[in-house]
PDB file of C-alpha atoms in Angstrom:
ATOM      1  CA  UNK I   5     167.425  60.267 121.465  1.00 51.00           C
ATOM      2  CA  UNK I   6     166.799  58.140 118.373  1.00 47.00           C
ATOM      3  CA  UNK I   7     164.114  56.165 120.214  1.00 56.00           C
ATOM      4  CA  UNK I   8     162.442  59.388 121.313  1.00 53.00           C
ATOM      5  CA  UNK I   9     162.552  60.705 117.734  1.00 57.00           C
ATOM      6  CA  UNK I  10     161.054  57.489 116.356  1.00 61.00           C
ATOM      7  CA  UNK I  11     158.375  57.554 119.049  1.00 56.00           C
ATOM      8  CA  UNK I  12     157.520  61.146 118.120  1.00 58.00           C
ATOM      9  CA  UNK I  13     157.329  60.254 114.430  1.00 66.00           C
ATOM     10  CA  UNK I  14     155.015  57.303 115.164  1.00 67.00           C
ATOM     11  CA  UNK I  15     152.802  59.588 117.264  1.00 60.00           C
ATOM     12  CA  UNK I  16     152.639  62.143 114.463  1.00 68.00           C
ATOM     13  CA  UNK I  17     151.827  59.432 111.913  1.00 68.00           C
ATOM     14  CA  UNK I  18     149.139  58.037 114.193  1.00 63.00           C
ATOM     15  CA  UNK I  19     147.652  61.483 114.710  1.00 66.00           C
ATOM     16  CA  UNK I  20     147.639  62.115 110.963  1.00 72.00           C
ATOM     17  CA  UNK I  21     145.962  58.762 110.361  1.00 73.00           C
ATOM     18  CA  UNK I  22     143.370  59.617 113.026  1.00 63.00           C
ATOM     19  CA  UNK I  23     142.645  62.982 111.426  1.00 71.00           C
ATOM     20  CA  UNK I  24     142.343  61.396 107.970  1.00 75.00           C
ATOM     21  CA  UNK I  25     139.867  58.761 109.153  1.00 69.00           C
ATOM     22  CA  UNK I  26     137.911  61.302 111.166  1.00 64.00           C
ATOM     23  CA  UNK I  27     137.644  63.558 108.108  1.00 72.00           C
ATOM     24  CA  UNK I  28     136.262  60.609 106.137  1.00 73.00           C
ATOM     25  CA  UNK I  29     133.659  59.773 108.781  1.00 68.00           C
ATOM     26  CA  UNK I  30     130.433  61.408 107.607  1.00 66.00           C
ATOM     27  CA  UNK I  31     128.097  60.515 110.479  1.00 67.00           C
ATOM     28  CA  UNK I  32     128.330  60.925 114.277  1.00 59.00           C
ATOM     29  CA  UNK I  33     128.265  57.130 114.630  1.00 59.00           C
ATOM     30  CA  UNK I  34     131.270  56.714 112.325  1.00 66.00           C
ATOM     31  CA  UNK I  35     133.193  59.484 114.110  1.00 60.00           C
ATOM     32  CA  UNK I  36     132.522  57.925 117.512  1.00 53.00           C
ATOM     33  CA  UNK I  37     133.811  54.595 116.143  1.00 62.00           C
ATOM     34  CA  UNK I  38     137.031  56.326 115.033  1.00 57.00           C
ATOM     35  CA  UNK I  39     137.308  57.845 118.514  1.00 56.00           C
ATOM     36  CA  UNK I  40     137.059  54.389 120.093  1.00 55.00           C
ATOM     37  CA  UNK I  41     139.640  52.996 117.672  1.00 57.00           C
ATOM     38  CA  UNK I  42     142.280  55.610 118.432  1.00 52.00           C
ATOM     39  CA  UNK I  43     141.495  56.857 121.912  1.00 55.00           C
ATOM     40  CA  UNK I  44     139.245  54.379 123.670  1.00 50.00           C
ATOM     41  CA  UNK I  45     135.897  55.070 125.351  1.00 50.00           C
ATOM     42  CA  UNK I  46     136.975  58.425 126.796  1.00 51.00           C
ATOM     43  CA  UNK I  47     137.830  59.816 123.367  1.00 51.00           C
ATOM     44  CA  UNK I  48     134.574  58.422 122.006  1.00 49.00           C
ATOM     45  CA  UNK I  49     132.654  60.079 124.830  1.00 51.00           C
ATOM     46  CA  UNK I  50     134.345  63.415 124.095  1.00 55.00           C
ATOM     47  CA  UNK I  51     133.451  63.046 120.404  1.00 53.00           C
ATOM     48  CA  UNK I  52     129.820  62.223 121.241  1.00 49.00           C
ATOM     49  CA  UNK I  53     129.621  65.143 123.671  1.00 57.00           C
ATOM     50  CA  UNK I  54     131.025  67.494 121.044  1.00 58.00           C
ATOM     51  CA  UNK I  55     128.397  66.340 118.527  1.00 52.00           C
ATOM     52  CA  UNK I  56     125.627  66.729 121.097  1.00 52.00           C
ATOM     53  CA  UNK I  57     126.715  70.270 121.900  1.00 54.00           C
ATOM     54  CA  UNK I  58     126.842  71.192 118.228  1.00 54.00           C
ATOM     55  CA  UNK I  59     123.475  69.524 117.543  1.00 52.00           C
ATOM     56  CA  UNK I  60     121.836  71.347 120.431  1.00 55.00           C
ATOM     57  CA  UNK I  61     123.328  74.664 119.307  1.00 53.00           C
ATOM     58  CA  UNK I  62     122.099  74.056 115.741  1.00 49.00           C
ATOM     59  CA  UNK I  63     118.621  73.127 116.991  1.00 49.00           C
ATOM     60  CA  UNK I  64     118.455  76.205 119.215  1.00 53.00           C
ATOM     61  CA  UNK I  65     119.530  78.451 116.338  1.00 53.00           C
ATOM     62  CA  UNK I  66     116.992  76.842 114.002  1.00 47.00           C
ATOM     63  CA  UNK I  67     114.231  77.265 116.576  1.00 52.00           C
ATOM     64  CA  UNK I  68     115.199  80.907 117.071  1.00 56.00           C
ATOM     65  CA  UNK I  69     114.631  81.654 113.390  1.00 57.00           C
ATOM     66  CA  UNK I  70     111.753  79.227 112.787  1.00 70.00           C
ATOM     67  CA  UNK I  71     108.539  80.754 111.504  1.00 85.00           C
ATOM     68  CA  UNK I  72     105.050  79.286 111.823  1.00 92.00           C
ATOM     69  CA  UNK I  73     102.111  80.034 109.532  1.00 94.00           C
ATOM     70  CA  UNK I  74      99.613  81.157 112.179  1.00 96.00           C
ATOM     71  CA  UNK I  75      98.796  84.814 112.811  1.00 97.00           C
ATOM     72  CA  UNK I  76     100.008  86.007 116.205  1.00 96.00           C
ATOM     73  CA  UNK I  77      98.110  89.128 117.301  1.00 96.00           C
ATOM     74  CA  UNK I  78      95.648  91.738 116.113  1.00 97.00           C
ATOM     75  CA  UNK I  79      97.210  94.889 114.751  1.00 97.00           C
ATOM     76  CA  UNK I  80     100.023  93.054 112.960  1.00 98.00           C
ATOM     77  CA  UNK I  81     100.544  94.110 109.345  1.00 98.00           C
ATOM     78  CA  UNK I  82     100.208  91.775 106.364  1.00 98.00           C
ATOM     79  CA  UNK I  83     102.506  91.802 103.326  1.00 98.00           C
ATOM     80  CA  UNK I  84     102.744  89.768 100.145  1.00 98.00           C
ATOM     81  CA  UNK I  85     106.277  89.209  98.862  1.00 98.00           C
ATOM     82  CA  UNK I  86     106.504  88.577  95.114  1.00 97.00           C
ATOM     83  CA  UNK I  87     104.312  89.088  92.058  1.00 98.00           C
ATOM     84  CA  UNK I  88     100.824  87.736  91.438  1.00 98.00           C
ATOM     85  CA  UNK I  89     100.501  87.108  87.716  1.00 97.00           C
ATOM     86  CA  UNK I  90      97.593  85.780  85.671  1.00 96.00           C
ATOM     87  CA  UNK I  91      98.797  82.181  85.950  1.00 96.00           C
ATOM     88  CA  UNK I  92      95.783  79.979  86.602  1.00 95.00           C
ATOM     89  CA  UNK I  93      96.864  77.158  84.288  1.00 93.00           C
ATOM     90  CA  UNK I  94      96.990  73.788  86.098  1.00 91.00           C
ATOM     91  CA  UNK I  95      95.839  75.513  89.295  1.00 93.00           C
ATOM     92  CA  UNK I  96      93.555  74.006  91.924  1.00 93.00           C
ATOM     93  CA  UNK I  97      90.937  76.545  90.867  1.00 94.00           C
ATOM     94  CA  UNK I  98      90.967  75.614  87.165  1.00 91.00           C
ATOM     95  CA  UNK I  99      91.115  71.909  88.030  1.00 91.00           C
ATOM     96  CA  UNK I 100      87.970  72.300  90.157  1.00 91.00           C
ATOM     97  CA  UNK I 101      86.155  74.183  87.381  1.00 91.00           C
ATOM     98  CA  UNK I 102      87.211  71.557  84.845  1.00 91.00           C
ATOM     99  CA  UNK I 103      85.951  68.697  87.017  1.00 89.00           C
ATOM    100  CA  UNK I 104      82.614  70.429  87.617  1.00 90.00           C
ATOM    101  CA  UNK I 105      82.183  70.974  83.879  1.00 89.00           C
ATOM    102  CA  UNK I 106      83.171  67.404  83.069  1.00 89.00           C
ATOM    103  CA  UNK I 107      86.064  68.602  80.937  1.00 86.00           C
ATOM    104  CA  UNK I 108      89.782  67.876  80.773  1.00 82.00           C
ATOM    105  CA  UNK I 109      90.957  71.449  80.160  1.00 81.00           C
ATOM    106  CA  UNK I 110      92.874  73.078  83.025  1.00 83.00           C
ATOM    107  CA  UNK I 111      94.069  76.244  81.282  1.00 82.00           C
ATOM    108  CA  UNK I 112      97.131  77.233  79.313  1.00 84.00           C
ATOM    109  CA  UNK I 113      99.111  79.746  81.370  1.00 91.00           C
ATOM    110  CA  UNK I 114     100.910  77.699  84.004  1.00 92.00           C
ATOM    111  CA  UNK I 115     103.152  79.453  86.553  1.00 94.00           C
ATOM    112  CA  UNK I 116     106.705  80.247  85.466  1.00 94.00           C
ATOM    113  CA  UNK I 117     109.637  80.080  87.855  1.00 93.00           C
ATOM    114  CA  UNK I 118     112.331  82.761  88.013  1.00 94.00           C
ATOM    115  CA  UNK I 119     115.010  81.330  90.343  1.00 93.00           C
ATOM    116  CA  UNK I 120     117.089  84.511  90.527  1.00 94.00           C
ATOM    117  CA  UNK I 121     114.118  86.723  91.348  1.00 94.00           C
ATOM    118  CA  UNK I 122     112.842  84.226  93.902  1.00 95.00           C
ATOM    119  CA  UNK I 123     116.248  83.947  95.545  1.00 95.00           C
ATOM    120  CA  UNK I 124     116.378  87.707  96.098  1.00 95.00           C
ATOM    121  CA  UNK I 125     113.001  87.530  97.807  1.00 96.00           C
ATOM    122  CA  UNK I 126     114.018  84.557  99.961  1.00 95.00           C
ATOM    123  CA  UNK I 127     117.262  86.221 101.026  1.00 94.00           C
ATOM    124  CA  UNK I 128     115.462  89.428 101.985  1.00 96.00           C
ATOM    125  CA  UNK I 129     112.936  87.425 104.009  1.00 95.00           C
ATOM    126  CA  UNK I 130     115.739  85.477 105.692  1.00 92.00           C
ATOM    127  CA  UNK I 131     117.336  88.744 106.792  1.00 94.00           C
ATOM    128  CA  UNK I 132     114.002  90.000 108.141  1.00 95.00           C
ATOM    129  CA  UNK I 133     113.510  86.777 110.095  1.00 93.00           C
ATOM    130  CA  UNK I 134     117.018  86.931 111.531  1.00 91.00           C
ATOM    131  CA  UNK I 135     116.337  90.481 112.683  1.00 93.00           C
ATOM    132  CA  UNK I 136     113.232  89.266 114.506  1.00 92.00           C
ATOM    133  CA  UNK I 137     110.831  91.325 112.384  1.00 95.00           C
ATOM    134  CA  UNK I 138     108.554  88.535 111.123  1.00 96.00           C
ATOM    135  CA  UNK I 139     105.660  87.173 113.179  1.00 95.00           C
ATOM    136  CA  UNK I 140     104.388  84.563 110.694  1.00 96.00           C
ATOM    137  CA  UNK I 141     105.113  83.381 107.163  1.00 96.00           C
ATOM    138  CA  UNK I 142     103.367  81.053 104.727  1.00 96.00           C
ATOM    139  CA  UNK I 143     104.257  80.265 101.129  1.00 95.00           C
ATOM    140  CA  UNK I 144     101.610  81.019  98.517  1.00 97.00           C
ATOM    141  CA  UNK I 145     101.221  77.802  96.573  1.00 93.00           C
ATOM    142  CA  UNK I 146      98.289  75.490  95.840  1.00 94.00           C
ATOM    143  CA  UNK I 147      95.040  77.407  96.028  1.00 96.00           C
ATOM    144  CA  UNK I 148      96.794  80.739  95.626  1.00 97.00           C
ATOM    145  CA  UNK I 149      96.635  83.768  97.889  1.00 98.00           C
ATOM    146  CA  UNK I 150      93.059  83.016  98.997  1.00 97.00           C
ATOM    147  CA  UNK I 151      94.145  79.664 100.436  1.00 97.00           C
ATOM    148  CA  UNK I 152      97.204  81.171 102.130  1.00 97.00           C
ATOM    149  CA  UNK I 153      95.097  83.891 103.765  1.00 98.00           C
ATOM    150  CA  UNK I 154      92.579  81.317 104.960  1.00 97.00           C
ATOM    151  CA  UNK I 155      95.221  78.982 106.387  1.00 96.00           C
ATOM    152  CA  UNK I 156      97.083  81.660 108.320  1.00 97.00           C
ATOM    153  CA  UNK I 157      93.809  83.035 109.728  1.00 97.00           C
ATOM    154  CA  UNK I 158      92.538  79.578 110.718  1.00 96.00           C
ATOM    155  CA  UNK I 159      95.873  78.769 112.343  1.00 95.00           C
ATOM    156  CA  UNK I 160      95.939  81.908 114.463  1.00 96.00           C
ATOM    157  CA  UNK I 161      92.160  82.072 115.060  1.00 96.00           C
ATOM    158  CA  UNK I 162      92.336  85.736 114.143  1.00 98.00           C
ATOM    159  CA  UNK I 163      90.683  87.781 111.428  1.00 98.00           C
ATOM    160  CA  UNK I 164      92.116  89.563 108.407  1.00 98.00           C
ATOM    161  CA  UNK I 165      91.186  92.794 106.658  1.00 98.00           C
ATOM    162  CA  UNK I 166      92.948  92.824 103.270  1.00 98.00           C
ATOM    163  CA  UNK I 167      92.919  95.023 100.172  1.00 97.00           C
ATOM    164  CA  UNK I 168      94.129  92.931  97.227  1.00 97.00           C
ATOM    165  CA  UNK I 169      93.659  95.598  94.565  1.00 95.00           C
ATOM    166  CA  UNK I 170      97.268  96.819  94.514  1.00 94.00           C
ATOM    167  CA  UNK I 171      99.284  93.616  94.296  1.00 97.00           C
ATOM    168  CA  UNK I 172     102.399  93.560  92.134  1.00 97.00           C
ATOM    169  CA  UNK I 173     101.972  91.491  88.974  1.00 97.00           C
ATOM    170  CA  UNK I 174      99.698  91.100  85.952  1.00 96.00           C
ATOM    171  CA  UNK I 175      96.678  89.513  87.689  1.00 96.00           C
ATOM    172  CA  UNK I 176      93.707  91.884  87.445  1.00 93.00           C
ATOM    173  CA  UNK I 177      90.591  89.698  87.432  1.00 94.00           C
ATOM    174  CA  UNK I 178      89.316  88.686  90.849  1.00 95.00           C
ATOM    175  CA  UNK I 179      89.735  84.953  90.271  1.00 94.00           C
ATOM    176  CA  UNK I 180      93.346  85.402  89.133  1.00 96.00           C
ATOM    177  CA  UNK I 181      94.153  87.594  92.139  1.00 97.00           C
ATOM    178  CA  UNK I 182      92.666  85.067  94.546  1.00 97.00           C
ATOM    179  CA  UNK I 183      93.674  81.757  92.996  1.00 97.00           C
ATOM    180  CA  UNK I 184      96.711  82.293  90.736  1.00 97.00           C
ATOM    181  CA  UNK I 185      99.546  80.010  91.798  1.00 97.00           C
ATOM    182  CA  UNK I 186     102.417  82.277  90.734  1.00 97.00           C
ATOM    183  CA  UNK I 187     105.629  80.957  92.239  1.00 96.00           C
ATOM    184  CA  UNK I 188     108.027  82.585  94.712  1.00 95.00           C
ATOM    185  CA  UNK I 189     105.410  84.391  96.815  1.00 97.00           C
ATOM    186  CA  UNK I 190     105.215  84.522 100.601  1.00 97.00           C
ATOM    187  CA  UNK I 191     102.492  85.964 102.818  1.00 98.00           C
ATOM    188  CA  UNK I 192     103.945  87.380 106.033  1.00 98.00           C
ATOM    189  CA  UNK I 193     102.721  89.207 109.104  1.00 98.00           C
ATOM    190  CA  UNK I 194     104.903  91.580 111.099  1.00 97.00           C
ATOM    191  CA  UNK I 195     104.498  93.602 114.263  1.00 95.00           C
ATOM    192  CA  UNK I 196     103.082  97.051 113.525  1.00 93.00           C
ATOM    193  CA  UNK I 197     106.117  98.785 114.985  1.00 94.00           C
ATOM    194  CA  UNK I 198     108.484  96.733 112.777  1.00 95.00           C
ATOM    195  CA  UNK I 199     107.325  98.129 109.424  1.00 93.00           C
ATOM    196  CA  UNK I 200     109.962 100.878 109.255  1.00 95.00           C
ATOM    197  CA  UNK I 201     112.743  98.316 109.529  1.00 97.00           C
ATOM    198  CA  UNK I 202     111.009  95.650 107.415  1.00 97.00           C
ATOM    199  CA  UNK I 203     110.202  97.361 104.127  1.00 96.00           C
ATOM    200  CA  UNK I 204     113.726  98.702 103.334  1.00 97.00           C
ATOM    201  CA  UNK I 205     115.085  95.140 103.374  1.00 97.00           C
ATOM    202  CA  UNK I 206     113.073  94.421 100.203  1.00 97.00           C
ATOM    203  CA  UNK I 207     114.568  96.997  97.863  1.00 96.00           C
ATOM    204  CA  UNK I 208     114.410  95.493  94.378  1.00 95.00           C
ATOM    205  CA  UNK I 209     111.895  92.863  95.544  1.00 97.00           C
ATOM    206  CA  UNK I 210     108.123  93.220  94.874  1.00 97.00           C
ATOM    207  CA  UNK I 211     106.468  93.858  98.251  1.00 98.00           C
ATOM    208  CA  UNK I 212     102.837  94.861  98.882  1.00 98.00           C
ATOM    209  CA  UNK I 213     101.243  95.781 102.190  1.00 98.00           C
ATOM    210  CA  UNK I 214      97.744  94.337 101.906  1.00 98.00           C
ATOM    211  CA  UNK I 215      96.190  94.917 105.319  1.00 98.00           C
ATOM    212  CA  UNK I 216      96.274  93.865 108.938  1.00 97.00           C
ATOM    213  CA  UNK I 217      95.272  91.233 111.454  1.00 98.00           C
ATOM    214  CA  UNK I 218      92.020  91.861 113.333  1.00 98.00           C
ATOM    215  CA  UNK I 219      90.170  90.446 116.324  1.00 96.00           C
ATOM    216  CA  UNK I 220      87.144  89.713 114.136  1.00 94.00           C
ATOM    217  CA  UNK I 221      86.518  86.047 113.409  1.00 94.00           C
ATOM    218  CA  UNK I 222      86.382  86.614 109.646  1.00 97.00           C
ATOM    219  CA  UNK I 223      88.490  86.950 106.516  1.00 98.00           C
ATOM    220  CA  UNK I 224      87.540  90.175 104.725  1.00 98.00           C
ATOM    221  CA  UNK I 225      88.962  90.983 101.297  1.00 97.00           C
ATOM    222  CA  UNK I 226      88.544  93.928  98.952  1.00 96.00           C
ATOM    223  CA  UNK I 227      89.208  93.525  95.222  1.00 93.00           C
ATOM    224  CA  UNK I 228      88.416  96.818  93.550  1.00 88.00           C
ATOM    225  CA  UNK I 229      84.699  97.322  94.076  1.00 89.00           C
ATOM    226  CA  UNK I 230      84.192  93.705  95.152  1.00 91.00           C
ATOM    227  CA  UNK I 231      84.053  92.948  98.868  1.00 94.00           C
ATOM    228  CA  UNK I 232      84.195  89.424 100.320  1.00 95.00           C
ATOM    229  CA  UNK I 233      83.637  88.341 103.908  1.00 97.00           C
ATOM    230  CA  UNK I 234      84.011  84.754 105.097  1.00 97.00           C
ATOM    231  CA  UNK I 235      83.750  83.558 108.679  1.00 97.00           C
ATOM    232  CA  UNK I 236      86.669  81.647 110.161  1.00 97.00           C
ATOM    233  CA  UNK I 237      84.225  78.930 111.186  1.00 96.00           C
ATOM    234  CA  UNK I 238      83.107  78.345 107.593  1.00 96.00           C
ATOM    235  CA  UNK I 239      86.716  78.390 106.372  1.00 96.00           C
ATOM    236  CA  UNK I 240      87.834  75.905 109.023  1.00 94.00           C
ATOM    237  CA  UNK I 241      84.893  73.610 108.228  1.00 93.00           C
ATOM    238  CA  UNK I 242      85.692  73.652 104.508  1.00 92.00           C
ATOM    239  CA  UNK I 243      89.415  73.105 105.168  1.00 90.00           C
ATOM    240  CA  UNK I 244      88.799  70.085 107.418  1.00 88.00           C
ATOM    241  CA  UNK I 245      86.023  68.538 105.335  1.00 87.00           C
ATOM    242  CA  UNK I 246      88.307  66.197 103.326  1.00 84.00           C
ATOM    243  CA  UNK I 247      89.690  64.803 106.601  1.00 80.00           C
ATOM    244  CA  UNK I 248      86.426  64.408 108.554  1.00 76.00           C
ATOM    245  CA  UNK I 249      86.596  60.599 108.470  1.00 76.00           C
ATOM    246  CA  UNK I 250      90.285  60.378 109.404  1.00 71.00           C
TER     247      UNK I 250
END
């Protein structure tokens, strides 16, 4: 009986040591090595198989909720999440104007970041994605909303009809509306039938419906009394121009 008790104690100690080392192993390779040390190749194989299953499950879940920037189909609705403020300082737009004028000035009002406000927007968007309501999403960053609209249209080879006159935020002039680089904004498209479920998720978050996806091969934008129309071909040519020799 004493031998059996000692054997049981050694087994428990060995198991505890195994668990401790396994907890300290931070990579699959290290955990497989611990499996070999304490259980031989079969234990290592079980450990590797467990990691593979978990990795595949994680990849499948990530793919399920992954969003691409390209428009998907005509009739989808377009929304801008977040506020567009008059923040052209240090923007691509002001940098271009400064270079053309041979000056060093790139403006004074650079974008400000509000982490709490942005987090609310990101969490609402995450919920919408998990519910399968979002068809495409692109962050509004360098180049502002104009660049984001162009990229998503080029990617999907579909047109856009957008009214930018009612955006949330302080931007009123056309150049600020188009090229401000205010942070925390996302341009999304959703299926037309999803709008009733989509909008309520953004209570307390600035959300503007700006238009819809069309079959026309052009980006059309209205800013008050100003109307702009650019062909997708011209946009794609301009976008690829810096890379023509690559």
